[in-house]
PDB file of C-alpha atoms in Angstrom:
ATOM      1  CA  ASN A   1     -16.903 168.640-160.757  1.00 54.00           C
ATOM      2  CA  SER A   2     -15.558 172.153-161.464  1.00 60.00           C
ATOM      3  CA  PRO A   3     -13.849 173.035-164.794  1.00 61.00           C
ATOM      4  CA  GLN A   4     -10.096 173.118-164.735  1.00 62.00           C
ATOM      5  CA  LYS A   5      -8.018 175.714-166.498  1.00 67.00           C
ATOM      6  CA  GLU A   6      -4.789 174.795-168.304  1.00 65.00           C
ATOM      7  CA  VAL A   7      -2.331 177.017-170.005  1.00 72.00           C
ATOM      8  CA  VAL A   8      -0.748 175.223-172.835  1.00 70.00           C
ATOM      9  CA  THR A   9       2.082 176.325-174.955  1.00 75.00           C
ATOM     10  CA  SER A  10       2.595 175.373-178.714  1.00 75.00           C
ATOM     11  CA  GLY A  11       4.098 171.812-178.967  1.00 74.00           C
ATOM     12  CA  ALA A  12       3.331 171.021-175.303  1.00 72.00           C
ATOM     13  CA  VAL A  13       2.119 167.377-174.453  1.00 71.00           C
ATOM     14  CA  ILE A  14      -0.310 166.986-171.766  1.00 67.00           C
ATOM     15  CA  ALA A  15      -0.715 163.449-170.569  1.00 66.00           C
ATOM     16  CA  SER A  16      -2.240 164.330-167.171  1.00 66.00           C
ATOM     17  CA  GLN A  17      -5.660 165.458-168.412  1.00 65.00           C
ATOM     18  CA  ASN A  18      -8.743 163.599-169.793  1.00 61.00           C
ATOM     19  CA  PHE A  19     -10.471 165.744-172.363  1.00 60.00           C
ATOM     20  CA  GLY A  20     -13.867 163.932-172.816  1.00 58.00           C
ATOM     21  CA  VAL A  21     -16.379 164.744-175.547  1.00 55.00           C
ATOM     22  CA  ARG A  22     -19.234 166.648-174.274  1.00 58.00           C
ATOM     23  CA  ASN A  23     -22.753 167.209-175.688  1.00 62.00           C
ATOM     24  CA  ASN A  24     -22.339 164.130-177.990  1.00 60.00           C
ATOM     25  CA  PRO A  25     -26.248 163.475-178.648  1.00 66.00           C
ATOM     26  CA  PRO A  26     -27.518 159.978-179.312  1.00 61.00           C
ATOM     27  CA  THR A  27     -28.277 159.296-182.980  1.00 88.00           C
ATOM     28  CA  VAL A  28     -31.126 157.785-185.008  1.00 93.00           C
ATOM     29  CA  SER A  29     -30.707 156.011-188.259  1.00 93.00           C
ATOM     30  CA  LEU A  30     -32.855 156.697-191.278  1.00 95.00           C
ATOM     31  CA  SER A  31     -32.554 154.860-194.509  1.00 95.00           C
ATOM     32  CA  GLY A  32     -34.241 153.247-197.383  1.00 96.00           C
ATOM     33  CA  THR A  33     -34.156 152.321-201.180  1.00 96.00           C
ATOM     34  CA  ILE A  34     -35.142 154.178-204.131  1.00 96.00           C
ATOM     35  CA  PHE A  35     -36.126 151.995-206.868  1.00 96.00           C
ATOM     36  CA  ALA A  36     -37.507 151.354-210.495  1.00 95.00           C
ATOM     37  CA  ASP A  37     -41.093 150.163-209.746  1.00 95.00           C
ATOM     38  CA  GLY A  38     -41.873 148.164-212.840  1.00 92.00           C
ATOM     39  CA  ASP A  39     -45.234 147.028-211.924  1.00 93.00           C
ATOM     40  CA  GLY A  40     -46.233 150.233-210.411  1.00 93.00           C
ATOM     41  CA  ASN A  41     -47.529 148.554-206.954  1.00 94.00           C
ATOM     42  CA  GLY A  42     -45.318 150.711-204.698  1.00 93.00           C
ATOM     43  CA  ARG A  43     -43.228 147.761-203.422  1.00 94.00           C
ATOM     44  CA  GLN A  44     -39.758 146.645-204.618  1.00 95.00           C
ATOM     45  CA  GLY A  45     -40.098 143.206-206.143  1.00 94.00           C
ATOM     46  CA  PRO A  46     -37.702 140.868-207.878  1.00 94.00           C
ATOM     47  CA  GLY A  47     -36.144 142.440-210.888  1.00 93.00           C
ATOM     48  CA  GLU A  48     -36.815 146.052-209.775  1.00 95.00           C
ATOM     49  CA  ALA A  49     -33.425 147.552-209.442  1.00 95.00           C
ATOM     50  CA  GLY A  50     -32.424 150.496-207.355  1.00 95.00           C
ATOM     51  CA  LEU A  51     -32.124 153.900-208.936  1.00 95.00           C
ATOM     52  CA  ALA A  52     -28.378 155.125-208.436  1.00 95.00           C
ATOM     53  CA  GLY A  53     -27.705 158.836-208.168  1.00 95.00           C
ATOM     54  CA  THR A  54     -31.109 160.020-207.013  1.00 95.00           C
ATOM     55  CA  SER A  55     -30.962 163.058-204.502  1.00 95.00           C
ATOM     56  CA  VAL A  56     -32.466 162.722-201.172  1.00 95.00           C
ATOM     57  CA  LEU A  57     -33.251 165.426-198.680  1.00 95.00           C
ATOM     58  CA  LEU A  58     -33.706 165.324-194.872  1.00 95.00           C
ATOM     59  CA  SER A  59     -35.488 168.077-193.338  1.00 95.00           C
ATOM     60  CA  ASP A  60     -36.899 168.935-189.763  1.00 94.00           C
ATOM     61  CA  ALA A  61     -40.719 167.938-189.676  1.00 94.00           C
ATOM     62  CA  ALA A  62     -41.534 170.880-187.435  1.00 93.00           C
ATOM     63  CA  THR A  63     -39.614 173.798-189.239  1.00 93.00           C
ATOM     64  CA  GLY A  64     -39.157 172.379-192.664  1.00 92.00           C
ATOM     65  CA  PHE A  65     -35.465 173.449-192.633  1.00 93.00           C
ATOM     66  CA  ALA A  66     -33.122 171.391-194.868  1.00 94.00           C
ATOM     67  CA  LEU A  67     -30.690 169.378-192.567  1.00 94.00           C
ATOM     68  CA  LYS A  68     -28.848 166.978-194.827  1.00 94.00           C
ATOM     69  CA  THR A  69     -28.707 165.897-198.448  1.00 95.00           C
ATOM     70  CA  THR A  70     -27.389 162.625-200.076  1.00 95.00           C
ATOM     71  CA  VAL A  71     -27.550 160.770-203.350  1.00 95.00           C
ATOM     72  CA  THR A  72     -28.402 157.014-203.638  1.00 95.00           C
ATOM     73  CA  ASP A  73     -25.442 154.468-204.163  1.00 96.00           C
ATOM     74  CA  ALA A  74     -25.349 152.065-207.024  1.00 96.00           C
ATOM     75  CA  ALA A  75     -27.957 149.804-205.555  1.00 96.00           C
ATOM     76  CA  GLY A  76     -30.427 152.833-204.780  1.00 96.00           C
ATOM     77  CA  HIS A  77     -29.878 152.856-201.031  1.00 97.00           C
ATOM     78  CA  TYR A  78     -29.331 155.946-198.887  1.00 96.00           C
ATOM     79  CA  SER A  79     -28.849 156.575-195.207  1.00 95.00           C
ATOM     80  CA  PHE A  80     -28.825 159.439-192.799  1.00 94.00           C
ATOM     81  CA  GLY A  81     -27.575 159.591-189.124  1.00 92.00           C
ATOM     82  CA  THR A  82     -29.079 162.324-186.913  1.00 92.00           C
ATOM     83  CA  THR A  83     -30.257 163.213-183.550  1.00 92.00           C
ATOM     84  CA  ALA A  84     -33.501 162.107-181.915  1.00 91.00           C
ATOM     85  CA  GLY A  85     -36.596 164.079-183.381  1.00 92.00           C
ATOM     86  CA  SER A  86     -39.129 164.213-186.175  1.00 94.00           C
ATOM     87  CA  TYR A  87     -38.067 164.306-189.867  1.00 95.00           C
ATOM     88  CA  ARG A  88     -39.161 164.410-193.471  1.00 95.00           C
ATOM     89  CA  VAL A  89     -37.372 162.584-196.176  1.00 96.00           C
ATOM     90  CA  THR A  90     -37.897 163.930-199.556  1.00 95.00           C
ATOM     91  CA  VAL A  91     -36.733 162.157-202.793  1.00 95.00           C
ATOM     92  CA  ALA A  92     -36.175 164.253-206.089  1.00 94.00           C
ATOM     93  CA  THR A  93     -38.328 162.812-208.779  1.00 93.00           C
ATOM     94  CA  PRO A  94     -35.701 161.654-211.613  1.00 91.00           C
ATOM     95  CA  GLU A  95     -36.502 163.006-215.039  1.00 87.00           C
ATOM     96  CA  GLY A  96     -39.185 161.116-216.977  1.00 86.00           C
ATOM     97  CA  LEU A  97     -40.391 159.207-213.982  1.00 91.00           C
ATOM     98  CA  LYS A  98     -43.325 159.498-211.524  1.00 92.00           C
ATOM     99  CA  GLY A  99     -43.597 158.419-207.849  1.00 94.00           C
ATOM    100  CA  THR A 100     -45.542 155.102-207.309  1.00 94.00           C
ATOM    101  CA  THR A 101     -45.272 155.970-203.624  1.00 93.00           C
ATOM    102  CA  ALA A 102     -45.206 159.306-201.775  1.00 93.00           C
ATOM    103  CA  THR A 103     -41.907 160.934-202.584  1.00 93.00           C
ATOM    104  CA  THR A 104     -41.952 162.651-199.179  1.00 93.00           C
ATOM    105  CA  LEU A 105     -42.197 160.487-196.074  1.00 93.00           C
ATOM    106  CA  ALA A 106     -42.596 161.626-192.503  1.00 92.00           C
ATOM    107  CA  THR A 107     -40.531 159.649-190.042  1.00 91.00           C
ATOM    108  CA  GLY A 108     -42.731 160.285-186.938  1.00 90.00           C
ATOM    109  CA  SER A 109     -40.988 160.902-183.588  1.00 91.00           C
ATOM    110  CA  LEU A 110     -37.728 158.996-183.151  1.00 91.00           C
ATOM    111  CA  ALA A 111     -36.075 158.346-179.896  1.00 91.00           C
ATOM    112  CA  SER A 112     -32.413 158.041-179.337  1.00 89.00           C
ATOM    113  CA  GLY A 113     -31.077 154.798-180.935  1.00 89.00           C
ATOM    114  CA  ALA A 114     -34.109 154.309-182.968  1.00 93.00           C
ATOM    115  CA  ALA A 115     -33.727 153.236-186.700  1.00 92.00           C
ATOM    116  CA  ASN A 116     -36.259 153.270-189.700  1.00 94.00           C
ATOM    117  CA  ALA A 117     -34.826 151.412-192.635  1.00 93.00           C
ATOM    118  CA  GLN A 118     -38.063 151.219-194.546  1.00 93.00           C
ATOM    119  CA  LEU A 119     -38.070 154.773-196.201  1.00 95.00           C
ATOM    120  CA  ASN A 120     -38.350 153.343-199.540  1.00 96.00           C
ATOM    121  CA  VAL A 121     -39.909 155.229-202.758  1.00 96.00           C
ATOM    122  CA  GLY A 122     -40.622 153.799-206.015  1.00 95.00           C
ATOM    123  CA  PHE A 123     -40.676 155.347-209.424  1.00 95.00           C
ATOM    124  CA  ALA A 124     -42.138 154.219-212.944  1.00 93.00           C
ATOM    125  CA  PRO A 125     -42.031 155.773-216.354  1.00 90.00           C
ATOM    126  CA  ASP A 126     -44.423 158.783-216.763  1.00 85.00           C
ATOM    127  CA  PRO A 127     -45.818 158.632-220.357  1.00 79.00           C
ATOM    128  CA  VAL A 128     -46.900 162.360-219.955  1.00 75.00           C
ATOM    129  CA  LEU A 129     -43.461 163.419-219.267  1.00 57.00           C
ATOM    130  CA  ASP A 130     -41.170 160.704-221.108  1.00 49.00           C
ATOM    131  CA  LYS A 131     -41.331 162.233-224.783  1.00 53.00           C
ATOM    132  CA  THR A 132     -37.823 161.102-225.725  1.00 53.00           C
ATOM    133  CA  GLY A 133     -39.308 158.888-228.540  1.00 50.00           C
ATOM    134  CA  ALA A 134     -41.710 161.597-229.774  1.00 48.00           C
ATOM    135  CA  ILE A 135     -39.605 164.567-230.670  1.00 45.00           C
ATOM    136  CA  PRO A 136     -41.202 166.060-233.729  1.00 47.00           C
ATOM    137  CA  THR A 137     -39.276 166.864-236.989  1.00 47.00           C
ATOM    138  CA  ALA A 138     -38.596 170.483-237.763  1.00 46.00           C
ATOM    139  CA  THR A 139     -41.456 172.524-239.058  1.00 48.00           C
ATOM    140  CA  VAL A 140     -41.092 175.435-241.428  1.00 50.00           C
ATOM    141  CA  LEU A 141     -43.377 178.269-240.807  1.00 50.00           C
ATOM    142  CA  ASN A 142     -43.710 181.259-243.205  1.00 49.00           C
ATOM    143  CA  VAL A 143     -45.094 184.391-241.563  1.00 51.00           C
ATOM    144  CA  VAL A 144     -46.040 187.657-243.511  1.00 55.00           C
ATOM    145  CA  LEU A 145     -46.023 190.569-241.626  1.00 56.00           C
ATOM    146  CA  ARG A 146     -48.086 193.531-242.798  1.00 58.00           C
ATOM    147  CA  GLY A 147     -47.707 196.899-241.220  1.00 58.00           C
ATOM    148  CA  GLN A 148     -48.838 200.403-241.937  1.00 53.00           C
ATOM    149  CA  SER A 149     -46.476 203.035-243.324  1.00 49.00           C
TER     150      SER A 149
END
């Protein structure tokens, strides 16, 4: 099967050739849900809603290079399609929350056609970081500076 060469002019129609797609690697599917973990047990239960708009990063497990990013939908779901390999999924921690599960998940080695739909991450309020109700009132501080002349 040797390559063929065709010279094509602008506007020409070629119906006698089949231009197949080459190097179309098989894909794997990675997905999960980012959720508000009200009871802090690390598993999404009844009444624990997904967190919309949370940033999720897919990186190569071997090199650490970022490959793709996405944000969760209204129900907290996200997904990536990629080629076979080993990956890490890292979820950005929303302000005022802390992870109740690991926020970086390793996928392990995934073969062509594999799927992992259980890359879920839970978050709960962090009382150390969530200070929205504890903003102090303004304080006046009088300072007297003495210097030498």
